[in-house]
PDB file of C-alpha atoms in Angstrom:
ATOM      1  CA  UNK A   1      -2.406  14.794   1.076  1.00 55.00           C
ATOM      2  CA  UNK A   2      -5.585  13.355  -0.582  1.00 63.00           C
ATOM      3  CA  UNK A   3      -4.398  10.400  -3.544  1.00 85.00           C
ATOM      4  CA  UNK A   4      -6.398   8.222  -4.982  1.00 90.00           C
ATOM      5  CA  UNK A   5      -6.892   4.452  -4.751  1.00 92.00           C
ATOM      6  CA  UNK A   6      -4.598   3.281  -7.560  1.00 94.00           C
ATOM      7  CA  UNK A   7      -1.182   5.611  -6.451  1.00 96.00           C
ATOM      8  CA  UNK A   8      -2.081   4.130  -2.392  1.00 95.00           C
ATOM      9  CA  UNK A   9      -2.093   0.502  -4.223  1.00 95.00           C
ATOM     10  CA  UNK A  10       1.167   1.145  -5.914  1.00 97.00           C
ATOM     11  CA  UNK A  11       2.891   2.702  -3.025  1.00 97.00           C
ATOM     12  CA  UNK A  12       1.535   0.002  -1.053  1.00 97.00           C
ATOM     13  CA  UNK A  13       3.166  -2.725  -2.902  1.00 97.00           C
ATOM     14  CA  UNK A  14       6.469  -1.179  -2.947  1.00 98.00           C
ATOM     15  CA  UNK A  15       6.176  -0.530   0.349  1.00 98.00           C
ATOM     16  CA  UNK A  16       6.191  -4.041   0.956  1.00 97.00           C
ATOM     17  CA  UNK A  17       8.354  -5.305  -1.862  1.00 97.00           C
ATOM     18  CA  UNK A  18      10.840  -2.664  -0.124  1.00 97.00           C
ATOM     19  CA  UNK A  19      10.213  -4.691   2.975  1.00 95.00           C
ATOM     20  CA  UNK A  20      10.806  -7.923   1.687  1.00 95.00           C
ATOM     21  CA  UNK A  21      13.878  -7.228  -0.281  1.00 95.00           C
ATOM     22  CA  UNK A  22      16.650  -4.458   0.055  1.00 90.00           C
ATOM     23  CA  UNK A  23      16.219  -3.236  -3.545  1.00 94.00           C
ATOM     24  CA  UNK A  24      13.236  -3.254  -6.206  1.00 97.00           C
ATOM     25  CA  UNK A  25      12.828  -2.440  -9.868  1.00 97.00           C
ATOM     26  CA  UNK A  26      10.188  -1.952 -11.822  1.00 96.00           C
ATOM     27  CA  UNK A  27       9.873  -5.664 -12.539  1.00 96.00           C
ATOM     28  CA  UNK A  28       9.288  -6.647  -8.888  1.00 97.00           C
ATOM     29  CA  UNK A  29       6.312  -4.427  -9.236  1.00 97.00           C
ATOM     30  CA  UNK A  30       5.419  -6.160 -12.044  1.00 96.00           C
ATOM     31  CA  UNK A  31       5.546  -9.581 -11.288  1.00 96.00           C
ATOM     32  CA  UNK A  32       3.558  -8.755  -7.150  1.00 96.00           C
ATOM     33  CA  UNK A  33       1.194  -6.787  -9.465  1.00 95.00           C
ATOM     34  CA  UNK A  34       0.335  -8.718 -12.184  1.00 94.00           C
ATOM     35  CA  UNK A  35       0.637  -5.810 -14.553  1.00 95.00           C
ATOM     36  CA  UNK A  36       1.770  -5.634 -18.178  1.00 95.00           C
ATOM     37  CA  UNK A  37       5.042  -4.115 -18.140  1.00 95.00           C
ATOM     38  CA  UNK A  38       3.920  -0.899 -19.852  1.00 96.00           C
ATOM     39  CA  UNK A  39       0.732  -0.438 -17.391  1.00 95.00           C
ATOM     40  CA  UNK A  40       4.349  -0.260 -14.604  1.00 96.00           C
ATOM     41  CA  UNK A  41       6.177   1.564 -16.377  1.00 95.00           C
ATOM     42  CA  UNK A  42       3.516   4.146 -17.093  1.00 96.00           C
ATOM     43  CA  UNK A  43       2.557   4.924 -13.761  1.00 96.00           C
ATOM     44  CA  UNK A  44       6.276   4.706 -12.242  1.00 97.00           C
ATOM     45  CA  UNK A  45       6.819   7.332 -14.570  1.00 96.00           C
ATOM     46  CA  UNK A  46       3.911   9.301 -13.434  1.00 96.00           C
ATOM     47  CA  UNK A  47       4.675   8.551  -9.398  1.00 97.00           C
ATOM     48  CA  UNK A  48       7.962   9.834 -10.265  1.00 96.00           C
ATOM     49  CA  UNK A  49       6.350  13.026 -11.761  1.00 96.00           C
ATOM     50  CA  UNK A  50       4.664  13.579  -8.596  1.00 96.00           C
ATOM     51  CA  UNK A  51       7.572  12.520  -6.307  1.00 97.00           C
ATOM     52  CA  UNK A  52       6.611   9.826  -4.423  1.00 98.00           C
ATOM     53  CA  UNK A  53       8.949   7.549  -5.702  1.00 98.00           C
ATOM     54  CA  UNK A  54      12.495   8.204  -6.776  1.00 97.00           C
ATOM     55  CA  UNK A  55      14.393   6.243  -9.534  1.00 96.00           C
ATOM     56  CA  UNK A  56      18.196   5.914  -9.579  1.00 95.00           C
ATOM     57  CA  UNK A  57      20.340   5.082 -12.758  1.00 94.00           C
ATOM     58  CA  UNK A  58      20.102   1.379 -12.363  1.00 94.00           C
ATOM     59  CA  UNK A  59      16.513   1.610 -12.219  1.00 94.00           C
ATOM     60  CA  UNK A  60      16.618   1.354  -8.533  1.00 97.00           C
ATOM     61  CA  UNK A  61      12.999   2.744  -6.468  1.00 98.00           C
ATOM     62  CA  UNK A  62      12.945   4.122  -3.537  1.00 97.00           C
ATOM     63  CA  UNK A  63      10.001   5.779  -2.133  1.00 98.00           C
ATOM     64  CA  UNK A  64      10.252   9.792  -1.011  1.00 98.00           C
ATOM     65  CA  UNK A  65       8.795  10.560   2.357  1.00 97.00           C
ATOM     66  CA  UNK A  66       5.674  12.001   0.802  1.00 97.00           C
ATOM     67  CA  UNK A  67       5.187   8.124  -0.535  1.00 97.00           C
ATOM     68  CA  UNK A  68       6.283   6.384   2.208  1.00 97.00           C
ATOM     69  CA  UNK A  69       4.214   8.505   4.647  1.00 96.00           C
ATOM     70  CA  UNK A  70       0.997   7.450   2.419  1.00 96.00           C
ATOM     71  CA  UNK A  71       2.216   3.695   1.438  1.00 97.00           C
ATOM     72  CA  UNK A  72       2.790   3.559   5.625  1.00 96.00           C
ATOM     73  CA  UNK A  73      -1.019   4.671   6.217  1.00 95.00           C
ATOM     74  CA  UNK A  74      -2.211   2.207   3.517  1.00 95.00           C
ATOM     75  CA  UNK A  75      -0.220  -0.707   4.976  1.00 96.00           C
ATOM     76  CA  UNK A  76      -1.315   0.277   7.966  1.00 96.00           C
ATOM     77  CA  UNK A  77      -5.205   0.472   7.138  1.00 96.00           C
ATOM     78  CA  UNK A  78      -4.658  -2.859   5.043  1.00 95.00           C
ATOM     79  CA  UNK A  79      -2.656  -4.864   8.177  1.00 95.00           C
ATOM     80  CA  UNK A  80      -5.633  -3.598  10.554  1.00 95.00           C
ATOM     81  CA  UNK A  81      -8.432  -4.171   8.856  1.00 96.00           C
ATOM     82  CA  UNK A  82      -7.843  -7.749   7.675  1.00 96.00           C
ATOM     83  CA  UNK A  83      -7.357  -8.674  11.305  1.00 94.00           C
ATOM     84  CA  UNK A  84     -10.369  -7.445  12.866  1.00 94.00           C
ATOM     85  CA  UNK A  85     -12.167  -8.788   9.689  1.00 95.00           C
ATOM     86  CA  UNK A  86     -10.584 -12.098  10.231  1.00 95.00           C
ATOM     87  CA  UNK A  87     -11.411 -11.724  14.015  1.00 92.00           C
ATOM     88  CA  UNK A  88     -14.890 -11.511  12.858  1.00 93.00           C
ATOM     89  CA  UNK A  89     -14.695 -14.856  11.998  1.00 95.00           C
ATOM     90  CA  UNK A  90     -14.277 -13.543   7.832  1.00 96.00           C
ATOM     91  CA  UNK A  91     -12.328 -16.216   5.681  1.00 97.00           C
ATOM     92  CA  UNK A  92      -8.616 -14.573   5.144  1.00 96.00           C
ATOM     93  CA  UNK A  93      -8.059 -14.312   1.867  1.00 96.00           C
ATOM     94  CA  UNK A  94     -11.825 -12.365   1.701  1.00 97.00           C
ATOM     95  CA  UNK A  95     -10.690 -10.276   4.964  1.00 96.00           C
ATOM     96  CA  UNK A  96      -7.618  -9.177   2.738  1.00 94.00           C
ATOM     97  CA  UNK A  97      -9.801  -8.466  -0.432  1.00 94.00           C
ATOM     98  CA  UNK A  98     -12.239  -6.653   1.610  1.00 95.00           C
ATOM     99  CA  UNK A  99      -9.585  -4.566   3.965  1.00 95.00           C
ATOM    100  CA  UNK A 100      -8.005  -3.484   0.482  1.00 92.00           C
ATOM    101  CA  UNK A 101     -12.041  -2.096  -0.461  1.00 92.00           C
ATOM    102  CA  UNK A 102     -12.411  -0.800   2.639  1.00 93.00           C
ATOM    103  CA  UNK A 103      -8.669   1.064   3.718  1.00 91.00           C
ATOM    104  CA  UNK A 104      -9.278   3.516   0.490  1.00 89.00           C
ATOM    105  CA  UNK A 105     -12.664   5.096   1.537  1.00 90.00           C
ATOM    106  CA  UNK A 106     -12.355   5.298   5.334  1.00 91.00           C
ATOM    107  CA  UNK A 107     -12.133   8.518   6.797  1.00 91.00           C
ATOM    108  CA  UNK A 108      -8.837   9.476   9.432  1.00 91.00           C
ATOM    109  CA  UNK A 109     -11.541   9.936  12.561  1.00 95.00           C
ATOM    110  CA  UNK A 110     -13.239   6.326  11.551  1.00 95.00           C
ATOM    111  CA  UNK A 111     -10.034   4.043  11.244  1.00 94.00           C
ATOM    112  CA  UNK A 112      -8.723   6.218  13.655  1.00 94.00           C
ATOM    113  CA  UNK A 113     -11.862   4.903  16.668  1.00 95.00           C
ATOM    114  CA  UNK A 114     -11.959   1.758  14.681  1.00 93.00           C
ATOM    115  CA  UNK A 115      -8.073   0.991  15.507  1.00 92.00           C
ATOM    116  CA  UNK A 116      -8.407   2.375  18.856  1.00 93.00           C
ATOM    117  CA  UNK A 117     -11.612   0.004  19.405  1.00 92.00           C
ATOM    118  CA  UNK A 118      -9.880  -3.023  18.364  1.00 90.00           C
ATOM    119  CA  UNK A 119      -6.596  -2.530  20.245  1.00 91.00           C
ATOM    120  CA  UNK A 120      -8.633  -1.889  23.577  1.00 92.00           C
ATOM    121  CA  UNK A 121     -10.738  -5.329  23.055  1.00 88.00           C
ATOM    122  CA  UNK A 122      -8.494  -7.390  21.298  1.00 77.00           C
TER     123      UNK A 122
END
């Protein structure tokens, strides 16, 4: 499924607030995100709409398999990239920045022979 860069971002970041602690809310997402608190809630809503994210009574999110299947790729992409970058010799915080650019826009068969690349030569 084809999403575009803002829903991989948020799924991202719950994907790794998920990771960090054993439950999130809306705030979490907030506070990683820097976000107004209407800008969240506004686009919860809508991931909710689309069902990659599920939202229990207590406000609870948890991410549906469609999300985590695409916050997994993202993470994925993100984690990747910023090493080789940073294997390049690029300064980390600018191999994160630029990973985030880059893991949006790269096809399956590029990251794909760029990951396999990497792992052989690392």
């Amino acid at each position: 499924m084809q999403v575009g860069e803002t829903i991989e971002n948020y799924l991202e970041t719950i994907f790794i607030l998920l990771k960090e602690q054993s439950v999130i809310r809306s705030i979490d997402v907030v506070r990683k995100m820097g976000y107004s608190k209407p800008t969240i809630s506004v686009m919860m809503k809508q991931l909710r709409e689309s069902a990659f994210i599920e939202m229990d009574e207590s406000g609870y999110i948890t991410l549906t398999d469609t999300g985590l299947e695409i916050a997994e790729r993202t993470y994925e992409r993100h984690v990747m990239l910023t090493k080789i970058l940073i294997g390049l010799g690029v300064d980390e915080e600018v191999a994160r920045d630029d990973a985030c650019k880059i893991e949006h826009n790269l096809s399956k068969e590029s990251f794909a022979c760029i990951k396999e690349y990497y792992l052989k030569n690392k």
